[in-house]
mmCIF file of C-alpha atoms in Angstrom:
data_model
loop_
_atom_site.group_PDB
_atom_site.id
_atom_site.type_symbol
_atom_site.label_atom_id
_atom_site.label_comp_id
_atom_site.label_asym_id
_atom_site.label_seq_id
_atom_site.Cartn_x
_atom_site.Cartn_y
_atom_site.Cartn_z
ATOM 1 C CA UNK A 1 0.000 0.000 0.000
ATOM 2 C CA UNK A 2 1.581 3.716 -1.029
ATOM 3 C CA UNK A 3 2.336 6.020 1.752
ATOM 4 C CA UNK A 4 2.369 9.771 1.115
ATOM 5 C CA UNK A 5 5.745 11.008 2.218
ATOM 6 C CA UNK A 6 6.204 14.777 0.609
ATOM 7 C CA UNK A 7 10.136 14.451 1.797
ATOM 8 C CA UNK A 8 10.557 12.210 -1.187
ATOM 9 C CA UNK A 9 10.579 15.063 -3.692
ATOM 10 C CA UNK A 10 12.949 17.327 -1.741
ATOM 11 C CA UNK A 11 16.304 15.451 -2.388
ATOM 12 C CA UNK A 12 17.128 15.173 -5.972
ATOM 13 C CA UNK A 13 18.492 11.867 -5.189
ATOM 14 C CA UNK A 14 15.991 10.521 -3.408
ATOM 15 C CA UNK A 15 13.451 11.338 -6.228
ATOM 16 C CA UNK A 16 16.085 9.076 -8.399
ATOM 17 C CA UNK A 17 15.865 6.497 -6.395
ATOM 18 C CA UNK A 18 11.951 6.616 -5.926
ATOM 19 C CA UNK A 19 11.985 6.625 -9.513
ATOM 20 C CA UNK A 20 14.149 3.622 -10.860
ATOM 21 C CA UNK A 21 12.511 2.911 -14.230
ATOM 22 C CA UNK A 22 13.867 6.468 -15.325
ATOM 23 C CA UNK A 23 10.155 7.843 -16.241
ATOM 24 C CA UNK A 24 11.342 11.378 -15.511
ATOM 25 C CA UNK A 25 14.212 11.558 -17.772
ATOM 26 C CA UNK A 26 11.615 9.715 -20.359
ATOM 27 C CA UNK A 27 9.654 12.979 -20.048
ATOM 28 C CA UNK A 28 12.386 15.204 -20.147
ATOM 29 C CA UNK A 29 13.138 13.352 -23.368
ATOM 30 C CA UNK A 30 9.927 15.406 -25.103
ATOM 31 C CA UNK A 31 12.363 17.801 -26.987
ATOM 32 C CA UNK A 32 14.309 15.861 -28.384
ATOM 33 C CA UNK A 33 11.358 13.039 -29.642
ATOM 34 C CA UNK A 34 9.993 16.583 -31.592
ATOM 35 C CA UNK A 35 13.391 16.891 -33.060
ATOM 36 C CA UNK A 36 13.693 13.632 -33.859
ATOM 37 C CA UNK A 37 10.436 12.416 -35.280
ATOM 38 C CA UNK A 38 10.445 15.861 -37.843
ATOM 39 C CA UNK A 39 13.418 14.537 -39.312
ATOM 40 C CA UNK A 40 11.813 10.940 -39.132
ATOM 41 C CA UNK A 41 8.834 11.714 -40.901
ATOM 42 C CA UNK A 42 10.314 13.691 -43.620
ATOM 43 C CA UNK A 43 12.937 10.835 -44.593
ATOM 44 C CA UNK A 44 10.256 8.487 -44.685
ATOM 45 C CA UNK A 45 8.287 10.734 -47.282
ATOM 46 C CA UNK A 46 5.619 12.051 -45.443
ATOM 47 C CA UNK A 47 5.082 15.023 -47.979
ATOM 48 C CA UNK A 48 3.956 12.500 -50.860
ATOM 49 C CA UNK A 49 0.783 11.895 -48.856
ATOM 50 C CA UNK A 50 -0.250 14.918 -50.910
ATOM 51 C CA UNK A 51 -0.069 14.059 -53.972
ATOM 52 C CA UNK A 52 -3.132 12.141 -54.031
ATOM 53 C CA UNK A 53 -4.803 15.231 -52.723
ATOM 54 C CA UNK A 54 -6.649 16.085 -49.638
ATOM 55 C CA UNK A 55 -8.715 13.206 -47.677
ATOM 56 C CA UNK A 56 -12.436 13.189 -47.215
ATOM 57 C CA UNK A 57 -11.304 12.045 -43.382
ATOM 58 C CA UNK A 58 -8.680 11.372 -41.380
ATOM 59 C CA UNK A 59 -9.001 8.740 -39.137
ATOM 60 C CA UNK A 60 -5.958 8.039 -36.099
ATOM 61 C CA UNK A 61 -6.367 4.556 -34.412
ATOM 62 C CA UNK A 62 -4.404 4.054 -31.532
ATOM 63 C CA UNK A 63 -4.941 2.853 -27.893
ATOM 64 C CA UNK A 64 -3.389 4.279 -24.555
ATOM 65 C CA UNK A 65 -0.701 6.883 -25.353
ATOM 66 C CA UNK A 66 -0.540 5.871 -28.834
ATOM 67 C CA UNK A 67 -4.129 7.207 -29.373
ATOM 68 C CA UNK A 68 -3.596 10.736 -27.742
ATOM 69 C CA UNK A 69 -1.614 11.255 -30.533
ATOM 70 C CA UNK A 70 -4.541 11.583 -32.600
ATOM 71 C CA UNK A 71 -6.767 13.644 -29.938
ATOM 72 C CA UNK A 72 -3.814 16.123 -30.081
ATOM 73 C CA UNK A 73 -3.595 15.981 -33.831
ATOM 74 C CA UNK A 74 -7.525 16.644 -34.179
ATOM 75 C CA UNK A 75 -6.385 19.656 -31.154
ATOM 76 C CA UNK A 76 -4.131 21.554 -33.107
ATOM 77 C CA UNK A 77 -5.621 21.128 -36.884
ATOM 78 C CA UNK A 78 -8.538 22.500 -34.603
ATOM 79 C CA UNK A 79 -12.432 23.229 -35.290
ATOM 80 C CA UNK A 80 -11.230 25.574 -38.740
ATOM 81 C CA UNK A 81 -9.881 21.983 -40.008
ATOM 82 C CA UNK A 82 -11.184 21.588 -43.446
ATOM 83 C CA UNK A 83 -11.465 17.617 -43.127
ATOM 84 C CA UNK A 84 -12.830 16.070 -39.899
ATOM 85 C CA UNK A 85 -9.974 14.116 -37.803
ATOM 86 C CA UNK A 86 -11.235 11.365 -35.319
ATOM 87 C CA UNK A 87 -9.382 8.733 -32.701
ATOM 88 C CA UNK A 88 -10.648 5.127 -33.380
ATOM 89 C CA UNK A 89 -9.653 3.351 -30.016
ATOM 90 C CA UNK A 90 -10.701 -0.486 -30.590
ATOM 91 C CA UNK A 91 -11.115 -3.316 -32.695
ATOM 92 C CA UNK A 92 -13.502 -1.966 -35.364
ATOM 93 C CA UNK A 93 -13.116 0.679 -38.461
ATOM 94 C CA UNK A 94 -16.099 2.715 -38.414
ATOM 95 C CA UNK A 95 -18.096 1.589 -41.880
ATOM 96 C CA UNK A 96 -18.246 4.710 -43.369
ATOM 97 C CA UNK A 97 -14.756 4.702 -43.355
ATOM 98 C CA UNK A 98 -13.283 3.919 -47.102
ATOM 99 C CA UNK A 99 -10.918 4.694 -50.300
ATOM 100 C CA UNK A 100 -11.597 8.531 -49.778
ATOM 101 C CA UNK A 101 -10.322 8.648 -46.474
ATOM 102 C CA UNK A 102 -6.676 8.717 -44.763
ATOM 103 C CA UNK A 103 -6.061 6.007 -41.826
ATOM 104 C CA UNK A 104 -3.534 6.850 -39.669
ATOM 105 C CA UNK A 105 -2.196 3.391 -37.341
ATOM 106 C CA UNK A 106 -0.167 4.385 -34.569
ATOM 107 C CA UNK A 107 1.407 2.068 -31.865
ATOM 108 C CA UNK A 108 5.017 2.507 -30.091
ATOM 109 C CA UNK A 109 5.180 -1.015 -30.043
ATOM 110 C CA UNK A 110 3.894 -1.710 -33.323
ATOM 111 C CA UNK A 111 2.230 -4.612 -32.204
ATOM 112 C CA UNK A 112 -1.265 -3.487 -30.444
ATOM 113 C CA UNK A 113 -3.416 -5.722 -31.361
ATOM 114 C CA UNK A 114 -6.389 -3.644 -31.606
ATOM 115 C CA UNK A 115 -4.293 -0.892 -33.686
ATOM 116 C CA UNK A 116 -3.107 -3.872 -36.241
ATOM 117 C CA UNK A 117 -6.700 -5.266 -36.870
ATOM 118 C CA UNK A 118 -8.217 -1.627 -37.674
ATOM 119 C CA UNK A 119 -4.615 -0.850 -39.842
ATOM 120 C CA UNK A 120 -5.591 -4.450 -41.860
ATOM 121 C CA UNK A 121 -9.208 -3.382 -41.792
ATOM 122 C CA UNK A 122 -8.593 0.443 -43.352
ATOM 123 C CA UNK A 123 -5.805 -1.717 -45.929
ATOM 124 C CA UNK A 124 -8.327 -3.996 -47.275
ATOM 125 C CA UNK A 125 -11.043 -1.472 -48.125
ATOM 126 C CA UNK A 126 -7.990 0.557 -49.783
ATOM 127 C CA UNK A 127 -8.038 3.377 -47.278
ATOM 128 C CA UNK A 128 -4.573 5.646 -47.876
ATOM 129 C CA UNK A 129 -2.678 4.439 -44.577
ATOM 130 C CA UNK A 130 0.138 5.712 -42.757
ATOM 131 C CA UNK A 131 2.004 3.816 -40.112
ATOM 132 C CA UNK A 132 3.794 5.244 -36.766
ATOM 133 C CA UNK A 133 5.050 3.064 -34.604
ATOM 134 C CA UNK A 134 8.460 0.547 -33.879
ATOM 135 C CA UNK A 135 10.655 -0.259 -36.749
ATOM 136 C CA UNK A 136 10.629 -3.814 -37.804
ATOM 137 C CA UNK A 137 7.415 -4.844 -35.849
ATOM 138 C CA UNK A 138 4.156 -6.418 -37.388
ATOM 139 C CA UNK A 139 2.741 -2.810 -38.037
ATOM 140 C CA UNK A 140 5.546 -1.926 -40.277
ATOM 141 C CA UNK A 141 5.058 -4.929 -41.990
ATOM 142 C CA UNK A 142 1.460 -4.332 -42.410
ATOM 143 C CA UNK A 143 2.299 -0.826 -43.704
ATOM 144 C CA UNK A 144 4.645 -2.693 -46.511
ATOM 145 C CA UNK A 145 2.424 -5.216 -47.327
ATOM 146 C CA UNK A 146 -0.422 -2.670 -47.778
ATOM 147 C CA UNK A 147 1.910 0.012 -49.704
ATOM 148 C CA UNK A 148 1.522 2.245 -46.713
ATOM 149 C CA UNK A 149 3.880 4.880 -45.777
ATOM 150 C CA UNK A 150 5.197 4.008 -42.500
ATOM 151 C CA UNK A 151 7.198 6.077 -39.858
ATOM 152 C CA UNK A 152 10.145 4.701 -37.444
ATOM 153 C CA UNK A 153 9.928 6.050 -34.120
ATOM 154 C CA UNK A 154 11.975 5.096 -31.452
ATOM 155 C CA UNK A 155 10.531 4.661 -27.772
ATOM 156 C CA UNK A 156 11.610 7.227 -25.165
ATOM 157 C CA UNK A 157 10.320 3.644 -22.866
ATOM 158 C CA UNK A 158 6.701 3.466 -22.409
ATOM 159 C CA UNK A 159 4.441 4.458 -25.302
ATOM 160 C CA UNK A 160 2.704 7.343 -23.222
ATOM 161 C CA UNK A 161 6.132 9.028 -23.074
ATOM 162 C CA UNK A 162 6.902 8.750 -26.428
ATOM 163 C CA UNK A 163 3.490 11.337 -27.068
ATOM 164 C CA UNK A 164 5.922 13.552 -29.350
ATOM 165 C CA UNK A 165 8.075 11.295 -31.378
ATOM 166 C CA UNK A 166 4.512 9.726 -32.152
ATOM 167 C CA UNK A 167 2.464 12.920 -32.429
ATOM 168 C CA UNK A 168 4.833 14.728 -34.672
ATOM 169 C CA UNK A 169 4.963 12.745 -37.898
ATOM 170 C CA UNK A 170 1.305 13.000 -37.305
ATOM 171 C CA UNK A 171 1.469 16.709 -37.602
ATOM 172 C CA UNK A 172 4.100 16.854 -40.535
ATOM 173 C CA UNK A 173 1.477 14.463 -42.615
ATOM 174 C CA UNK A 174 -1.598 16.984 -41.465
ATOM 175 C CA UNK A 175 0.994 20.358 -42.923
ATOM 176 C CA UNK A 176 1.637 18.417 -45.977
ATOM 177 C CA UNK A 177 -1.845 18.211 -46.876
ATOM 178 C CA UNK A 178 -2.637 21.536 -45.897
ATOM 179 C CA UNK A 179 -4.909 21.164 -42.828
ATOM 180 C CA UNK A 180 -2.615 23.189 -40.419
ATOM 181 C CA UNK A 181 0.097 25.363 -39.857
ATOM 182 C CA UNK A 182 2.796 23.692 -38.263
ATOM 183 C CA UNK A 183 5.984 25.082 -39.881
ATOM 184 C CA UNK A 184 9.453 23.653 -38.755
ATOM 185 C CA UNK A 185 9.879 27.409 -36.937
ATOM 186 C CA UNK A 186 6.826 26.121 -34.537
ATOM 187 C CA UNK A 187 8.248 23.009 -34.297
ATOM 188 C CA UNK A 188 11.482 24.252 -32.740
ATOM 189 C CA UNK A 189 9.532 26.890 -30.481
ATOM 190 C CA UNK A 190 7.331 24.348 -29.406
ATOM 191 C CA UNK A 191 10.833 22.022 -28.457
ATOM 192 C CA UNK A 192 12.229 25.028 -26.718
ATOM 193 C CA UNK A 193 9.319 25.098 -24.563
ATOM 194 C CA UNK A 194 9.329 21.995 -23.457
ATOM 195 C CA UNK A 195 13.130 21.967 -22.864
ATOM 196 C CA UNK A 196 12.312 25.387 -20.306
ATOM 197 C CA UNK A 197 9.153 23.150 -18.421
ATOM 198 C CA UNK A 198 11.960 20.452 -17.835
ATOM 199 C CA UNK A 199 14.365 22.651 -16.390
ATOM 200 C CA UNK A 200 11.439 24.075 -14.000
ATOM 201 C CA UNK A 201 10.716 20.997 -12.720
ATOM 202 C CA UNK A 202 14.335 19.569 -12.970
ATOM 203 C CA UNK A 203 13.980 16.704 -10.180
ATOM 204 C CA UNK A 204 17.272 18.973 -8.159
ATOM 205 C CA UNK A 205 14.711 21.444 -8.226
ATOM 206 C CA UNK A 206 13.248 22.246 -4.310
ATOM 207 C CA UNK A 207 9.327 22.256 -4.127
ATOM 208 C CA UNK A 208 8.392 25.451 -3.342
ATOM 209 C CA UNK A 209 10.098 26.977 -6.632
ATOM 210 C CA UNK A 210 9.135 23.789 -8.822
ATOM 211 C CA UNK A 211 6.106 24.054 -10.126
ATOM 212 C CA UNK A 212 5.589 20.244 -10.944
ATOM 213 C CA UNK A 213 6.407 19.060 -7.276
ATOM 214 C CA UNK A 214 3.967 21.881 -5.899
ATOM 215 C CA UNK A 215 1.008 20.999 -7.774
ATOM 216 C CA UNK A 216 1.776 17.370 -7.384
ATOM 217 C CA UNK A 217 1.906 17.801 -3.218
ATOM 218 C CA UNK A 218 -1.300 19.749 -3.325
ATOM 219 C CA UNK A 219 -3.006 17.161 -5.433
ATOM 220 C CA UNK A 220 -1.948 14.481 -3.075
ATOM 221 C CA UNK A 221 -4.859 12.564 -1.328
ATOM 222 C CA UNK A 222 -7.574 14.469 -3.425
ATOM 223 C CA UNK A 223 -9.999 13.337 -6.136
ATOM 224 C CA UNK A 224 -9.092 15.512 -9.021
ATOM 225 C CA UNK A 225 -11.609 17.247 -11.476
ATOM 226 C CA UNK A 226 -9.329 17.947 -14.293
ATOM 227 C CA UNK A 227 -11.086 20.467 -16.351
ATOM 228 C CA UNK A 228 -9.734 22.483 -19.800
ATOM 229 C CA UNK A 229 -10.783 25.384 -20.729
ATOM 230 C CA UNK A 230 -11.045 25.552 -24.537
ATOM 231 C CA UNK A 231 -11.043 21.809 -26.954
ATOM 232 C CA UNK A 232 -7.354 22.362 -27.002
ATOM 233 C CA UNK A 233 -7.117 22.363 -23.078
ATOM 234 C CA UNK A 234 -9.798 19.732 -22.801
ATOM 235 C CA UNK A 235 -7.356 17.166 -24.609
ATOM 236 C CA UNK A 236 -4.663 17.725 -22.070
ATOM 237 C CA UNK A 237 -7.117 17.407 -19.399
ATOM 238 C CA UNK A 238 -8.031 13.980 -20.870
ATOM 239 C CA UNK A 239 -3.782 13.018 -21.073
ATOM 240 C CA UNK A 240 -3.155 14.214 -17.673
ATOM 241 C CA UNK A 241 -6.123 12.098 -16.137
ATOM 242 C CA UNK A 242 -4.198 9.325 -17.907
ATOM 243 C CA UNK A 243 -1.043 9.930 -16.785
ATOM 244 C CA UNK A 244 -2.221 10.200 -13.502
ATOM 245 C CA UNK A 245 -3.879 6.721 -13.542
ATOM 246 C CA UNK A 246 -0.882 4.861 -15.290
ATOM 247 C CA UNK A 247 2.061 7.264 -13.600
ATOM 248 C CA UNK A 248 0.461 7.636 -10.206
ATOM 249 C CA UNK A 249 -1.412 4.978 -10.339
ATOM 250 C CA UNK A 250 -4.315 7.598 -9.297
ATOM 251 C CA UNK A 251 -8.034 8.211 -10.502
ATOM 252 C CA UNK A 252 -8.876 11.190 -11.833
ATOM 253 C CA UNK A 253 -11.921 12.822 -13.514
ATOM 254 C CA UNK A 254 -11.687 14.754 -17.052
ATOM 255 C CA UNK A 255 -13.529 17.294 -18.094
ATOM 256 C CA UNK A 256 -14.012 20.039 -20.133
ATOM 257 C CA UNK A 257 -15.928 24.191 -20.089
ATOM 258 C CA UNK A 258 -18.902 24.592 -20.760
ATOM 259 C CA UNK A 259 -20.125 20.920 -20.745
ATOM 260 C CA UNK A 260 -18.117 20.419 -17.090
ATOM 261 C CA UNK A 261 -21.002 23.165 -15.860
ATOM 262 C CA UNK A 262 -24.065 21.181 -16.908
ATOM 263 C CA UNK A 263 -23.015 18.134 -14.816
ATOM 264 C CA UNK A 264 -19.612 17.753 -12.820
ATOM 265 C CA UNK A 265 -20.210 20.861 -11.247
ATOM 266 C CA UNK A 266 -22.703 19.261 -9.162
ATOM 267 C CA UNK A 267 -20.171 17.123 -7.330
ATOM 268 C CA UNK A 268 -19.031 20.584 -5.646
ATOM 269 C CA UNK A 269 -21.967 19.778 -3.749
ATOM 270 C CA UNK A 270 -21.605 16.088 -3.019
ATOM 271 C CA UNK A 271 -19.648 13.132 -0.416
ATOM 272 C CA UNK A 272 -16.091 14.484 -1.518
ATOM 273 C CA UNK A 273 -16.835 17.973 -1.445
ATOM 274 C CA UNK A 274 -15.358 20.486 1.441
ATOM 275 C CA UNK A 275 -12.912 17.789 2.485
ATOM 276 C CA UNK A 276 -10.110 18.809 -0.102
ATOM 277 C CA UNK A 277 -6.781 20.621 0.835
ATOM 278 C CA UNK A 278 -6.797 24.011 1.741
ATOM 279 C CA UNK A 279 -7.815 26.773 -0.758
ATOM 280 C CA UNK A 280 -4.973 29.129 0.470
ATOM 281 C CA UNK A 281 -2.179 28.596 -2.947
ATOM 282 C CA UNK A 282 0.811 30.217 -0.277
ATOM 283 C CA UNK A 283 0.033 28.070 2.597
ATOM 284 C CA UNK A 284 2.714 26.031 0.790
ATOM 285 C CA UNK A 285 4.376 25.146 4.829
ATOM 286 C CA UNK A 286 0.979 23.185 5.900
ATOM 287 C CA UNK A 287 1.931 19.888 7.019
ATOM 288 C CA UNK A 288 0.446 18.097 4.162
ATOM 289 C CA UNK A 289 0.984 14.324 5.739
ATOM 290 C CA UNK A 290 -1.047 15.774 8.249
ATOM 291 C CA UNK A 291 -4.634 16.517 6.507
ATOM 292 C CA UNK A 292 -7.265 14.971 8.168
ATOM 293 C CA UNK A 293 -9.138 14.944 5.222
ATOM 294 C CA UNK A 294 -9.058 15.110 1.530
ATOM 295 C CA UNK A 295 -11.700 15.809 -0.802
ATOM 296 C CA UNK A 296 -11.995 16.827 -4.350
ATOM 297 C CA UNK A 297 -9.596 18.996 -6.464
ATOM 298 C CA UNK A 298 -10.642 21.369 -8.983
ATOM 299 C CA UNK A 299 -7.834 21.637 -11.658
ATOM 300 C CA UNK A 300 -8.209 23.940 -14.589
ATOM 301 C CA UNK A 301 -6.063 23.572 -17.319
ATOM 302 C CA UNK A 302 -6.628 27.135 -18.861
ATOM 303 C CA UNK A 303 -5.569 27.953 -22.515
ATOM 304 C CA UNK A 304 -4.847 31.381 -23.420
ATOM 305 C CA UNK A 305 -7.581 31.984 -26.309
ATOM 306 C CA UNK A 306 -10.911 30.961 -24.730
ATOM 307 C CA UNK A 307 -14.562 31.686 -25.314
ATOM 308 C CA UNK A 308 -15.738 34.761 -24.015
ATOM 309 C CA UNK A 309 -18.463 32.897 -21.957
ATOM 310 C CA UNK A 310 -16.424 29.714 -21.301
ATOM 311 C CA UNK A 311 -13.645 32.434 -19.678
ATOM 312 C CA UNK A 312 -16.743 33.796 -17.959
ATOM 313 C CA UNK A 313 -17.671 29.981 -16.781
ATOM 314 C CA UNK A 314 -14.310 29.317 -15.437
ATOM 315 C CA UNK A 315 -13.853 32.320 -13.636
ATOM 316 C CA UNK A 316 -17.606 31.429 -11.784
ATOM 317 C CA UNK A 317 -16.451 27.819 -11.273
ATOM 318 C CA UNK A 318 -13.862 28.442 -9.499
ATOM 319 C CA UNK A 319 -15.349 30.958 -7.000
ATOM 320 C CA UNK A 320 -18.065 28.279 -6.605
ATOM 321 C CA UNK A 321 -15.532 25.540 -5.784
ATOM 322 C CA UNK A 322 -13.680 27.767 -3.611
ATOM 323 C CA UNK A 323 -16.732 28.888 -1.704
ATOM 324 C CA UNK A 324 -17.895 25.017 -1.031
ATOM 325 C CA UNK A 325 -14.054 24.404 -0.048
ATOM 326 C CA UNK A 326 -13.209 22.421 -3.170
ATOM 327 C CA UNK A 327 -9.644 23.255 -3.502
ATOM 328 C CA UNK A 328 -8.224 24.513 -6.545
ATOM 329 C CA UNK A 329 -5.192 24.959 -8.844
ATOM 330 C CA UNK A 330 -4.626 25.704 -12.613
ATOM 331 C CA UNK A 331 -2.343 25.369 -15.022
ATOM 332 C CA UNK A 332 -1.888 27.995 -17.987
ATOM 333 C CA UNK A 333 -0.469 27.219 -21.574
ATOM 334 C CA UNK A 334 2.288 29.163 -22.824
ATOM 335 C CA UNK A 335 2.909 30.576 -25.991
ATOM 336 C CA UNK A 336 0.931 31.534 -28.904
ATOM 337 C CA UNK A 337 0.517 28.614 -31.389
ATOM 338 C CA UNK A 338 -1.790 26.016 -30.703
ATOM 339 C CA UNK A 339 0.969 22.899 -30.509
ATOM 340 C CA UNK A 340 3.194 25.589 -28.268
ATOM 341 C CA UNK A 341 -0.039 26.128 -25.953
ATOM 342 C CA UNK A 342 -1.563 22.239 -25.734
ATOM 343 C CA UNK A 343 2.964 20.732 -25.310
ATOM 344 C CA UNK A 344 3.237 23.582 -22.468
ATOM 345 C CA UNK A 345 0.050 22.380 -20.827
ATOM 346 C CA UNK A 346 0.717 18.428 -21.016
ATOM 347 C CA UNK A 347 4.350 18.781 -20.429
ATOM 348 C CA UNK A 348 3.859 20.141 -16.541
ATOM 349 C CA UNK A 349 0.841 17.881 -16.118
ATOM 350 C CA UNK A 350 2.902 14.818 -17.185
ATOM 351 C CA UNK A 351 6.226 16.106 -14.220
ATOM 352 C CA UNK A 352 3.252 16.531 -12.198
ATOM 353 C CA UNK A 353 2.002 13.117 -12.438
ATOM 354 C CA UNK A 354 5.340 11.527 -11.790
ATOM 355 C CA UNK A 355 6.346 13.920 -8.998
ATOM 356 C CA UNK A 356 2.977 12.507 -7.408
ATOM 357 C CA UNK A 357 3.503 8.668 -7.808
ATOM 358 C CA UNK A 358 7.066 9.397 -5.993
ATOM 359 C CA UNK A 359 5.481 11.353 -3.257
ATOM 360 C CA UNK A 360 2.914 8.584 -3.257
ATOM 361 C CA UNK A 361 5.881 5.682 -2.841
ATOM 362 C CA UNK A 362 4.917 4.273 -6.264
ATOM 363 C CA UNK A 363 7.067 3.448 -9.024
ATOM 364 C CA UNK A 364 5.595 5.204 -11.815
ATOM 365 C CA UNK A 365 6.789 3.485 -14.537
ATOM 366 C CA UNK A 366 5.538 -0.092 -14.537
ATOM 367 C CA UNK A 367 2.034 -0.836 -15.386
ATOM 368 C CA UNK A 368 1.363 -4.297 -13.845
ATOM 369 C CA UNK A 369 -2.361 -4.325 -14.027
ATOM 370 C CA UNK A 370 -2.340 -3.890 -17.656
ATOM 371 C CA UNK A 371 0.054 -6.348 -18.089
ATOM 372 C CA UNK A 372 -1.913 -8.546 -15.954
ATOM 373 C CA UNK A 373 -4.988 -7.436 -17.964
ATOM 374 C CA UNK A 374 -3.286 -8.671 -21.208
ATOM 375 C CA UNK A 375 -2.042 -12.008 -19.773
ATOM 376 C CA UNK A 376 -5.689 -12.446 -18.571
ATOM 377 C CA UNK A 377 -7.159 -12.499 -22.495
ATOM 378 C CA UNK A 378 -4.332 -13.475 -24.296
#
């Protein structure tokens, strides 16, 4: 059973040591994977997706942190996209899926099994398909045998820290056919970014100037809410719930303004309510070991260009939660482009996720109930 123990994160070496399968120097790894996968995607041809001209669709199918690749494609191209991009996350090609359209497979392993059987499904009803995934694994052959393009990437370790060597060649194919504006300038901003949120939450970092470790000792013992503010900030609400179930091992709640208002709100007024950490952000010296209670834990991942009314909803959430004694903290994108604004937003939540397993006394890199899980049906 985990023990919460906030002196974990306050040596640099005993956050290595409560950390031994490396997953914070996998997520540090997030500038480089953009780097890398650009240069990936271009020797592998991505551009000649274009010369058949543009899709009707584009359809991503992927599972775990292969398939957030596509909710973060669909994010960026976002609701100006002149082709609608959807995640498929099973066993089954939607049927009105066909020659028309573009199928994108995507698996770090390249050998998901539900990934493979919508890849052979999308092949045999002569879908275009492009592959992302491991070099020299049953999806690559797949992509060969089906005269699909198909991209290398190389694992940073576990598939849901590999996001942006998968993500990227995603992106290149989308600016190829015109759907978004991701020049190689954004690119590198976007890197740069993520390269300043790693040395912020650098594990040698103390708590009360790292932002990760902070957020991650106020969430501890809560039920998070994990609410975004605009579709882009919704799909990193969605990826940090995730990481916080497979990192921390935690459950979490995603959400999303305005539909968060016409139904989780209402849990401000239920069992977990009023029982969460205190709402005072620079009573940072509370013992936090020492709560008596924990409740919920409002936290709004807030984008930069919201809806007039949405920014009005948040604003009133907040208050609300704060009045009932929810506690509450949020987390605001940087930058300007889209991909700077939703890499900023994921990149702290992911530190933040692994900063709480540690503080938590759980290893967050294995995943031994999904492996169980998979023994179970295999």
């Amino acid at each position: 059973m985990s023990t919460l123990d906030p002196a974990r994160l306050e040596d640099a070496q005993d956050v290595e040591a409560s950390d031994p399968g490396g997953m914070l120097r996998q997520v540090a790894s997030s500038a480089a994977q953009i780097r890398e996968a650009r240069r990936a995607a271009e020797e592998a041809g991505v551009a000649a997706l274009a010369e058949d001209g543009r899709p009707r669709a584009i359809v991503v199918t992927g599972m775990g942190g292969s398939g957030i690749s596509g909710d973060v494609l669909a994010a960026v191209c976002g609701l100006g996209c002149p082709v609608p991009v959807t995640t498929v996350r099973g066993y089954r090609l939607p049927g009105w899926v066909g020659a028309a359209d573009l199928v994108i497979a995507v698996s770090c392993s390249g050998a998901t099994e539900e990934t493979l059987e919508v890849a052979a499904q999308a092949a045999r009803r002569g879908c275009r398909l492009l592959c992302v995934g491991g070099a020299g694994s049953p999806l690559a052959d797949l992509a060969a045998r089906s005269r699909g393009l198909f991209v290398p990437v190389r694992s940073a370790g576990q598939p849901r820290s590999t996001l942006w060597g998968l993500t990227v060649p995603l992106l290149v194919a989308a600016r190829a056919l015109g759907l978004t504006d991701v020049p190689d300038a954004v690119l590198e901003s976007t890197a740069a970014r993520l390269e300043d949120v790693a040395h912020r939450c650098r594990p040698g970092s103390e708590p009360f100037v790292n932002p990760a470790k902070r957020i991650a000792l106020d969430l501890a013992g809560d039920v998070p809410l994990v609410w975004g503010t605009s579709p882009l900030a919704e799909t990193a609400a969605y990826r940090m719930c995730c990481q916080l179930n497979e990192n921390a091992k935690y459950p979490a709640v995603a959400g999303g303004l305005p539909e968060a208002d016409h139904n989780q709100v209402m849990a401000f007024d239920g069992f977990f309510a009023g029982g969460g950490s205190p709402a005072d952000p620079d009573d940072f010296f509370r013992d936090r070991a020492e709560d008596a209670e924990h409740g919920l834990h409002l936290v709004v991942l807030r984008d930069t260009e919201e809806h007039p009314q949405t920014a009005k909803r948040r604003a009133a959430s907040v208050e609300m939660a704060r009045d009932r004694g929810v506690a509450v903290t949020e987390i605001l994108a940087e930058g300007t482009h889209p991909l700077e604004r939703i890499a900023t937003m994921i990149a702290l939540a992911d530190y933040v996720t692994v900063y709480l397993a540690i503080t938590l006394g759980v290893d967050p890199t294995p995943v031994p109930a999904i492996q169980e899980l998979k023994a179970r049906i295999a």
